[in-house]
mmCIF file of C-alpha atoms in Angstrom:
data_model
loop_
_atom_site.group_PDB
_atom_site.id
_atom_site.type_symbol
_atom_site.label_atom_id
_atom_site.label_comp_id
_atom_site.label_asym_id
_atom_site.label_seq_id
_atom_site.Cartn_x
_atom_site.Cartn_y
_atom_site.Cartn_z
ATOM 1 C CA MET A 1 -0.207 3.056 11.750
ATOM 2 C CA THR A 2 1.179 2.825 7.957
ATOM 3 C CA THR A 3 3.335 5.074 5.392
ATOM 4 C CA PRO A 4 2.519 4.437 2.670
ATOM 5 C CA LEU A 5 4.034 4.084 -0.945
ATOM 6 C CA PRO A 6 4.377 7.025 -2.776
ATOM 7 C CA ALA A 7 0.914 8.038 -4.605
ATOM 8 C CA PHE A 8 1.938 7.942 -8.755
ATOM 9 C CA ARG A 9 -1.571 9.948 -9.022
ATOM 10 C CA LEU A 10 -0.745 10.104 -13.436
ATOM 11 C CA LEU A 11 -0.796 7.410 -13.136
ATOM 12 C CA LEU A 12 -5.190 7.658 -12.122
ATOM 13 C CA ALA A 13 -4.909 9.942 -16.189
ATOM 14 C CA ILE A 14 -2.852 7.786 -18.290
ATOM 15 C CA GLY A 15 -5.537 7.801 -21.304
ATOM 16 C CA ALA A 16 -4.782 4.972 -24.977
ATOM 17 C CA GLY A 17 -3.146 6.694 -27.789
ATOM 18 C CA LEU A 18 -0.616 8.014 -26.932
ATOM 19 C CA MET A 19 2.612 6.573 -29.257
ATOM 20 C CA LEU A 20 4.987 4.577 -27.562
ATOM 21 C CA THR A 21 8.430 6.339 -26.458
ATOM 22 C CA ALA A 22 11.394 4.260 -27.523
ATOM 23 C CA LEU A 23 13.075 3.002 -25.039
ATOM 24 C CA PRO A 24 17.644 3.476 -25.471
ATOM 25 C CA SER A 25 19.441 2.072 -27.320
ATOM 26 C CA PRO A 26 21.193 -1.149 -25.817
ATOM 27 C CA SER A 27 24.627 0.335 -26.436
ATOM 28 C CA ARG A 28 23.466 3.773 -24.769
ATOM 29 C CA ALA A 29 21.352 1.471 -21.711
ATOM 30 C CA GLN A 30 25.115 -0.463 -20.156
ATOM 31 C CA ASN A 31 26.785 3.588 -19.849
ATOM 32 C CA ILE A 32 27.717 3.181 -15.942
ATOM 33 C CA VAL A 33 27.242 6.333 -14.488
ATOM 34 C CA VAL A 34 27.632 5.554 -10.973
ATOM 35 C CA MET A 35 28.914 3.262 -8.756
ATOM 36 C CA VAL A 36 26.334 1.805 -5.278
ATOM 37 C CA ASN A 37 28.409 -0.633 -2.403
ATOM 38 C CA GLY A 38 29.479 -2.269 -6.419
ATOM 39 C CA ASP A 39 26.066 -1.708 -7.680
ATOM 40 C CA PRO A 40 25.427 0.405 -10.547
ATOM 41 C CA ILE A 41 23.230 2.758 -12.284
ATOM 42 C CA THR A 42 22.917 3.058 -15.879
ATOM 43 C CA ASP A 43 21.271 5.771 -18.092
ATOM 44 C CA PHE A 44 18.588 3.744 -18.486
ATOM 45 C CA ASP A 45 18.038 3.584 -15.623
ATOM 46 C CA ILE A 46 18.159 6.744 -15.144
ATOM 47 C CA GLU A 47 16.475 7.929 -18.359
ATOM 48 C CA GLN A 48 13.714 4.767 -17.003
ATOM 49 C CA ARG A 49 12.798 6.833 -13.260
ATOM 50 C CA SER A 50 13.108 10.371 -14.552
ATOM 51 C CA LYS A 51 9.504 9.089 -16.796
ATOM 52 C CA LEU A 52 8.957 7.865 -14.117
ATOM 53 C CA ASP A 53 9.500 11.150 -11.724
ATOM 54 C CA GLN A 54 7.692 13.148 -14.805
ATOM 55 C CA LEU A 55 4.909 10.319 -14.383
ATOM 56 C CA SER A 56 3.809 10.837 -11.642
ATOM 57 C CA THR A 57 4.422 14.897 -9.992
ATOM 58 C CA GLN A 58 4.000 16.162 -13.551
ATOM 59 C CA LYS A 59 7.435 18.189 -13.029
ATOM 60 C CA THR A 60 10.540 17.051 -15.728
ATOM 61 C CA PRO A 61 13.314 16.828 -11.978
ATOM 62 C CA SER A 62 16.887 17.057 -12.968
ATOM 63 C CA ARG A 63 19.006 14.714 -13.717
ATOM 64 C CA GLN A 64 21.461 14.546 -10.895
ATOM 65 C CA GLU A 65 18.657 14.791 -8.351
ATOM 66 C CA VAL A 66 16.820 10.919 -10.253
ATOM 67 C CA ILE A 67 20.290 9.773 -10.000
ATOM 68 C CA ASN A 68 20.384 11.117 -6.588
ATOM 69 C CA GLU A 69 16.277 9.109 -5.762
ATOM 70 C CA LEU A 70 18.203 5.816 -7.836
ATOM 71 C CA ILE A 71 21.392 5.924 -5.201
ATOM 72 C CA ASP A 72 19.020 6.179 -2.423
ATOM 73 C CA ASP A 73 16.910 3.347 -3.127
ATOM 74 C CA LYS A 74 20.714 1.148 -4.256
ATOM 75 C CA VAL A 75 21.371 2.133 -0.337
ATOM 76 C CA LYS A 76 17.795 1.137 1.790
ATOM 77 C CA ILE A 77 17.754 -1.781 -0.408
ATOM 78 C CA LYS A 78 20.636 -2.720 0.902
ATOM 79 C CA GLU A 79 20.652 -2.043 4.786
ATOM 80 C CA GLY A 80 17.202 -3.624 3.909
ATOM 81 C CA LYS A 81 19.070 -6.482 3.543
ATOM 82 C CA LYS A 82 21.406 -6.362 5.830
ATOM 83 C CA TYR A 83 18.147 -6.808 8.645
ATOM 84 C CA GLY A 84 17.174 -9.394 6.584
ATOM 85 C CA VAL A 85 14.588 -7.771 5.135
ATOM 86 C CA ASP A 86 13.571 -8.494 0.683
ATOM 87 C CA PRO A 87 10.662 -8.617 -0.602
ATOM 88 C CA GLY A 88 10.097 -12.108 -3.191
ATOM 89 C CA VAL A 89 9.142 -11.729 -6.386
ATOM 90 C CA SER A 90 5.453 -12.581 -5.391
ATOM 91 C CA ASP A 91 5.427 -9.924 -2.758
ATOM 92 C CA ILE A 92 6.070 -7.149 -4.678
ATOM 93 C CA ASN A 93 3.389 -8.601 -7.568
ATOM 94 C CA GLN A 94 0.939 -7.993 -5.165
ATOM 95 C CA SER A 95 1.566 -4.366 -4.113
ATOM 96 C CA TYR A 96 1.668 -3.560 -8.348
ATOM 97 C CA ASP A 97 -1.426 -5.346 -8.172
ATOM 98 C CA GLY A 98 -2.441 -3.814 -5.380
ATOM 99 C CA MET A 99 -1.682 -0.208 -7.274
ATOM 100 C CA ALA A 100 -4.113 -1.762 -9.916
ATOM 101 C CA GLN A 101 -6.911 -3.020 -8.540
ATOM 102 C CA ARG A 102 -7.007 1.421 -6.956
ATOM 103 C CA MET A 103 -6.649 2.527 -10.414
ATOM 104 C CA ARG A 104 -9.718 0.105 -11.064
ATOM 105 C CA VAL A 105 -7.306 -1.382 -13.797
ATOM 106 C CA THR A 106 -5.791 -5.242 -14.377
ATOM 107 C CA PRO A 107 -2.338 -4.963 -13.702
ATOM 108 C CA ASP A 108 -1.627 -5.888 -17.075
ATOM 109 C CA GLN A 109 -3.845 -2.476 -18.411
ATOM 110 C CA LEU A 110 -1.391 -0.726 -15.471
ATOM 111 C CA THR A 111 1.862 -2.635 -17.994
ATOM 112 C CA LYS A 112 -0.078 -1.079 -21.476
ATOM 113 C CA SER A 113 -0.306 2.177 -20.144
ATOM 114 C CA LEU A 114 3.173 2.600 -18.426
ATOM 115 C CA GLU A 115 4.188 1.345 -21.892
ATOM 116 C CA ILE A 116 2.903 3.595 -23.501
ATOM 117 C CA LYS A 117 4.778 6.019 -21.775
ATOM 118 C CA GLY A 118 8.206 3.438 -22.826
ATOM 119 C CA ILE A 119 8.850 3.032 -18.842
ATOM 120 C CA ARG A 120 9.064 -1.128 -18.137
ATOM 121 C CA PRO A 121 6.998 -2.486 -15.871
ATOM 122 C CA GLU A 122 10.288 -3.334 -12.955
ATOM 123 C CA THR A 123 11.032 0.413 -13.372
ATOM 124 C CA LEU A 124 7.755 0.907 -10.704
ATOM 125 C CA LYS A 125 7.850 -2.463 -9.304
ATOM 126 C CA SER A 126 11.875 -1.184 -8.235
ATOM 127 C CA ARG A 127 10.782 1.750 -6.917
ATOM 128 C CA MET A 128 8.043 0.427 -4.356
ATOM 129 C CA ARG A 129 10.308 -2.453 -3.431
ATOM 130 C CA ALA A 130 13.191 -0.065 -2.305
ATOM 131 C CA GLU A 131 9.836 1.579 -0.481
ATOM 132 C CA MET A 132 9.193 -1.323 0.876
ATOM 133 C CA VAL A 133 11.739 -1.733 1.709
ATOM 134 C CA TRP A 134 12.755 1.403 3.982
ATOM 135 C CA GLY A 135 8.703 1.348 5.583
ATOM 136 C CA SER A 136 10.068 -1.797 7.137
ATOM 137 C CA LEU A 137 13.194 -0.344 7.925
ATOM 138 C CA VAL A 138 12.115 1.963 10.206
ATOM 139 C CA ARG A 139 9.607 2.126 11.409
ATOM 140 C CA GLY A 140 11.375 -1.425 12.627
ATOM 141 C CA ARG A 141 14.552 -0.223 13.609
ATOM 142 C CA PHE A 142 12.556 3.082 15.332
ATOM 143 C CA LYS A 143 9.528 2.201 16.295
ATOM 144 C CA GLU A 144 10.038 3.559 20.002
ATOM 145 C CA LYS A 145 11.022 7.157 18.586
ATOM 146 C CA LEU A 146 8.108 7.042 16.582
ATOM 147 C CA LEU A 147 6.451 6.558 19.139
ATOM 148 C CA VAL A 148 3.013 9.666 19.422
ATOM 149 C CA GLY A 149 1.416 9.616 22.857
ATOM 150 C CA GLU A 150 -2.026 10.927 24.350
ATOM 151 C CA ARG A 151 -1.102 13.394 26.077
ATOM 152 C CA ASP A 152 1.140 15.285 23.710
ATOM 153 C CA VAL A 153 -2.084 14.905 20.785
ATOM 154 C CA ALA A 154 -4.135 15.805 23.685
ATOM 155 C CA GLN A 155 -1.823 18.905 24.532
ATOM 156 C CA ALA A 156 -2.627 20.130 20.917
ATOM 157 C CA VAL A 157 -6.032 19.858 19.859
ATOM 158 C CA GLN A 158 -6.872 21.393 22.687
ATOM 159 C CA ALA A 159 -4.106 24.455 21.492
ATOM 160 C CA GLN A 160 -5.084 24.587 18.272
ATOM 161 C CA THR A 161 -9.149 24.606 18.473
ATOM 162 C CA GLY A 162 -9.958 23.174 21.752
ATOM 163 C CA ASP A 163 -12.359 20.369 20.143
ATOM 164 C CA LYS A 164 -12.665 18.173 22.668
ATOM 165 C CA LEU A 165 -11.111 14.579 21.516
ATOM 166 C CA GLN A 166 -14.166 11.595 21.489
ATOM 167 C CA VAL A 167 -17.110 11.269 20.070
ATOM 168 C CA GLU A 168 -19.564 8.493 20.290
ATOM 169 C CA GLY A 169 -19.184 6.268 17.491
ATOM 170 C CA THR A 170 -20.026 2.499 16.398
ATOM 171 C CA GLU A 171 -17.798 -0.550 16.722
ATOM 172 C CA TYR A 172 -18.293 -3.277 14.274
ATOM 173 C CA LYS A 173 -16.474 -6.975 14.913
ATOM 174 C CA MET A 174 -16.644 -8.798 12.142
ATOM 175 C CA GLN A 175 -15.014 -12.222 10.262
ATOM 176 C CA PRO A 176 -15.377 -12.043 6.422
ATOM 177 C CA ILE A 177 -15.564 -14.574 4.035
ATOM 178 C CA VAL A 178 -14.120 -16.178 0.894
ATOM 179 C CA LEU A 179 -15.594 -18.545 -1.277
ATOM 180 C CA ILE A 180 -13.478 -18.797 -4.286
ATOM 181 C CA VAL A 181 -13.281 -18.677 -7.307
ATOM 182 C CA PRO A 182 -10.615 -19.886 -9.834
ATOM 183 C CA ARG A 183 -8.937 -17.401 -12.708
ATOM 184 C CA GLY A 184 -10.301 -18.095 -15.915
ATOM 185 C CA SER A 185 -13.753 -20.421 -14.344
ATOM 186 C CA SER A 186 -16.144 -19.525 -17.334
ATOM 187 C CA ALA A 187 -19.443 -17.364 -16.636
ATOM 188 C CA ALA A 188 -21.470 -20.908 -15.374
ATOM 189 C CA PHE A 189 -19.373 -21.740 -12.800
ATOM 190 C CA LEU A 190 -19.458 -18.185 -11.483
ATOM 191 C CA GLU A 191 -23.116 -17.746 -11.431
ATOM 192 C CA THR A 192 -23.523 -21.286 -9.558
ATOM 193 C CA ARG A 193 -20.561 -19.838 -6.762
ATOM 194 C CA LYS A 194 -22.720 -16.786 -6.600
ATOM 195 C CA LYS A 195 -26.017 -19.376 -5.961
ATOM 196 C CA GLU A 196 -24.601 -20.915 -3.032
ATOM 197 C CA ALA A 197 -23.125 -17.739 -1.410
ATOM 198 C CA GLU A 198 -27.309 -16.144 -1.025
ATOM 199 C CA ALA A 199 -28.323 -20.259 0.241
ATOM 200 C CA TYR A 200 -25.463 -20.031 2.439
ATOM 201 C CA ARG A 201 -27.024 -16.749 3.549
ATOM 202 C CA ALA A 202 -30.360 -17.992 4.151
ATOM 203 C CA ARG A 203 -28.763 -20.029 6.457
ATOM 204 C CA VAL A 204 -25.802 -17.930 8.721
ATOM 205 C CA GLY A 205 -27.359 -16.982 12.301
ATOM 206 C CA SER A 206 -24.153 -16.483 14.487
ATOM 207 C CA CYS A 207 -20.598 -16.339 14.012
ATOM 208 C CA GLU A 208 -21.112 -19.230 16.076
ATOM 209 C CA GLU A 209 -23.093 -20.966 12.884
ATOM 210 C CA ALA A 210 -20.893 -19.130 10.118
ATOM 211 C CA ASN A 211 -17.356 -20.585 11.385
ATOM 212 C CA SER A 212 -19.052 -24.019 12.187
ATOM 213 C CA LEU A 213 -20.245 -23.774 8.124
ATOM 214 C CA PHE A 214 -17.567 -22.402 6.555
ATOM 215 C CA ARG A 215 -14.308 -24.439 7.984
ATOM 216 C CA SER A 216 -16.092 -27.825 6.892
ATOM 217 C CA THR A 217 -16.430 -26.074 3.491
ATOM 218 C CA PRO A 218 -14.250 -26.356 0.120
ATOM 219 C CA ASN A 219 -13.030 -24.201 -1.681
ATOM 220 C CA ALA A 220 -14.426 -21.619 1.278
ATOM 221 C CA THR A 221 -12.351 -19.649 3.377
ATOM 222 C CA ILE A 222 -13.303 -17.592 6.756
ATOM 223 C CA ARG A 223 -10.890 -15.422 8.234
ATOM 224 C CA ASP A 224 -10.095 -14.250 11.953
ATOM 225 C CA SER A 225 -12.465 -11.920 13.357
ATOM 226 C CA VAL A 226 -11.441 -8.167 12.266
ATOM 227 C CA THR A 227 -12.788 -5.207 14.683
ATOM 228 C CA LYS A 228 -13.446 -1.632 13.431
ATOM 229 C CA THR A 229 -14.810 1.888 14.438
ATOM 230 C CA THR A 230 -16.597 4.571 13.164
ATOM 231 C CA ALA A 231 -13.963 5.879 12.239
ATOM 232 C CA GLU A 232 -12.469 3.456 10.367
ATOM 233 C CA LEU A 233 -13.926 2.515 7.562
ATOM 234 C CA PRO A 234 -16.480 4.253 4.821
ATOM 235 C CA GLU A 235 -19.359 5.333 4.746
ATOM 236 C CA PRO A 236 -20.596 2.730 2.615
ATOM 237 C CA LEU A 237 -18.841 -0.184 4.321
ATOM 238 C CA ARG A 238 -20.580 1.227 7.850
ATOM 239 C CA LYS A 239 -24.143 1.539 6.511
ATOM 240 C CA VAL A 240 -24.147 -1.787 4.878
ATOM 241 C CA LEU A 241 -23.242 -2.963 8.257
ATOM 242 C CA ASP A 242 -25.411 -0.966 9.710
ATOM 243 C CA ASP A 243 -28.092 -2.131 7.532
ATOM 244 C CA THR A 244 -26.517 -5.909 8.295
ATOM 245 C CA PRO A 245 -28.931 -8.063 11.363
ATOM 246 C CA ILE A 246 -26.460 -9.306 13.981
ATOM 247 C CA GLY A 247 -25.044 -12.858 12.874
ATOM 248 C CA HIS A 248 -25.764 -12.231 10.000
ATOM 249 C CA LEU A 249 -23.996 -12.207 6.687
ATOM 250 C CA THR A 250 -23.367 -9.488 4.000
ATOM 251 C CA ALA A 251 -24.553 -9.445 0.660
ATOM 252 C CA PRO A 252 -21.812 -11.118 -1.490
ATOM 253 C CA GLU A 253 -18.757 -8.990 -3.598
ATOM 254 C CA MET A 254 -17.045 -10.560 -6.680
ATOM 255 C CA THR A 255 -13.705 -9.578 -5.275
ATOM 256 C CA LYS A 256 -9.491 -11.318 -6.924
ATOM 257 C CA ASN A 257 -9.923 -13.695 -5.002
ATOM 258 C CA GLY A 258 -13.569 -14.522 -5.405
ATOM 259 C CA ILE A 259 -17.326 -13.945 -3.986
ATOM 260 C CA GLU A 260 -16.414 -12.198 -0.836
ATOM 261 C CA MET A 261 -18.697 -11.548 2.275
ATOM 262 C CA VAL A 262 -18.853 -10.696 6.189
ATOM 263 C CA VAL A 263 -21.217 -11.704 9.169
ATOM 264 C CA LEU A 264 -21.320 -9.282 11.909
ATOM 265 C CA CYS A 265 -20.408 -10.458 15.266
ATOM 266 C CA SER A 266 -21.345 -6.938 16.696
ATOM 267 C CA ARG A 267 -22.174 -3.740 16.352
ATOM 268 C CA LYS A 268 -22.387 -1.118 20.167
ATOM 269 C CA PRO A 269 -21.460 2.225 20.837
ATOM 270 C CA THR A 270 -18.120 3.290 21.598
ATOM 271 C CA MET A 271 -16.359 5.971 21.834
ATOM 272 C CA ILE A 272 -14.238 7.563 19.458
ATOM 273 C CA ASP A 273 -11.170 9.771 18.132
ATOM 274 C CA THR A 274 -12.953 13.204 16.506
ATOM 275 C CA PRO A 275 -11.780 13.796 13.435
ATOM 276 C CA LYS A 276 -8.890 16.586 14.872
ATOM 277 C CA LYS A 277 -7.643 14.344 17.430
ATOM 278 C CA ARG A 278 -6.647 11.468 13.800
ATOM 279 C CA GLU A 279 -6.309 14.637 11.607
ATOM 280 C CA VAL A 280 -3.565 16.457 14.632
ATOM 281 C CA ARG A 281 -1.899 12.647 16.203
ATOM 282 C CA GLU A 282 -0.724 12.101 11.604
ATOM 283 C CA LYS A 283 0.926 14.939 11.475
ATOM 284 C CA MET A 284 2.242 14.410 14.177
ATOM 285 C CA TYR A 285 3.380 10.882 13.066
ATOM 286 C CA GLN A 286 4.840 12.053 9.714
ATOM 287 C CA GLU A 287 6.987 14.447 11.291
ATOM 288 C CA LYS A 288 8.388 12.413 14.038
ATOM 289 C CA TYR A 289 9.007 9.867 10.177
ATOM 290 C CA GLU A 290 10.014 11.825 7.753
ATOM 291 C CA LYS A 291 13.319 13.104 10.392
ATOM 292 C CA THR A 292 13.900 10.074 11.521
ATOM 293 C CA GLN A 293 14.000 8.652 8.085
ATOM 294 C CA LYS A 294 16.144 11.274 6.813
ATOM 295 C CA ALA A 295 18.752 11.343 10.075
ATOM 296 C CA TYR A 296 18.471 6.900 7.983
ATOM 297 C CA LEU A 297 19.052 7.929 4.923
ATOM 298 C CA ASP A 298 22.268 10.251 5.300
ATOM 299 C CA GLU A 299 23.744 8.262 8.049
ATOM 300 C CA LEU A 300 24.152 5.447 5.346
ATOM 301 C CA ARG A 301 24.782 6.819 2.172
ATOM 302 C CA LYS A 302 27.773 8.576 3.916
ATOM 303 C CA ALA A 303 28.011 5.030 5.387
ATOM 304 C CA ALA A 304 28.306 4.075 1.412
ATOM 305 C CA MET A 305 31.002 3.810 -1.249
ATOM 306 C CA ILE A 306 29.719 5.932 -3.594
ATOM 307 C CA GLU A 307 32.203 6.485 -7.041
ATOM 308 C CA TYR A 308 31.035 8.596 -9.841
ATOM 309 C CA ARG A 309 31.956 7.848 -13.739
ATOM 310 C CA ASN A 310 30.583 9.388 -16.480
ATOM 311 C CA ARG A 311 27.798 12.389 -15.292
#
């Protein structure tokens, strides 16, 4: 179970046509406000984070709230390096691209939307980096402490509603397949790949055949098998898998990786947790996570060297 990065919801509402906000002057930008373990926080950092916070929460944070956030980020990053948790540029860019994809825009469009609001993309990436580090640290260091016992979940469900804990569902075993389409490929090349995908669909009748075919096919890859239940898949994908014969490929879909399909290896009945049980488990986990991460961060801040210079 993972704790998602903060959802910068207001980014979805950013529209074109807004005037670009002027960035602070270089002299003001270099004014150091706080030193955290020898690492500076400047007026520019504070103004940038303020804009990002206002954009994502639709509220105007106080200057001290923003400073505290930035101090927390510095402390988290330093602690991450201590344990070898230090995402590289490619990791951050991948997360940034993923956010753009969820917003159904390109990374360039996301960058432009931020710049229209006077926010540099590095400001968002810096925030994302700190959250990536922190999530990995907390889950890694306190894995046992964060475990939620099945008995505790069952007792909580029974106490709240008395509902049953499991219902009938379906288990799907599948393998994703990608026909690689390099960035910048022509429309003609893409059309050729689509025709190849349809030809493969007509040939494949089992997972064994798919593995044999795609492991020896240039510019194509078949990934390890994945098993998911009804509860873990969105309804549109469940319908596609329910309509796909066992051993066959789903319809090709164009993604950022290329043309993707899934070979359905098996589909069988199983018992799955009820929505209420999943809700209770997630809530109990989040409560443990929040309590644990707060105590951890408080401890790190007390040990940090924090020196205010100019407020």
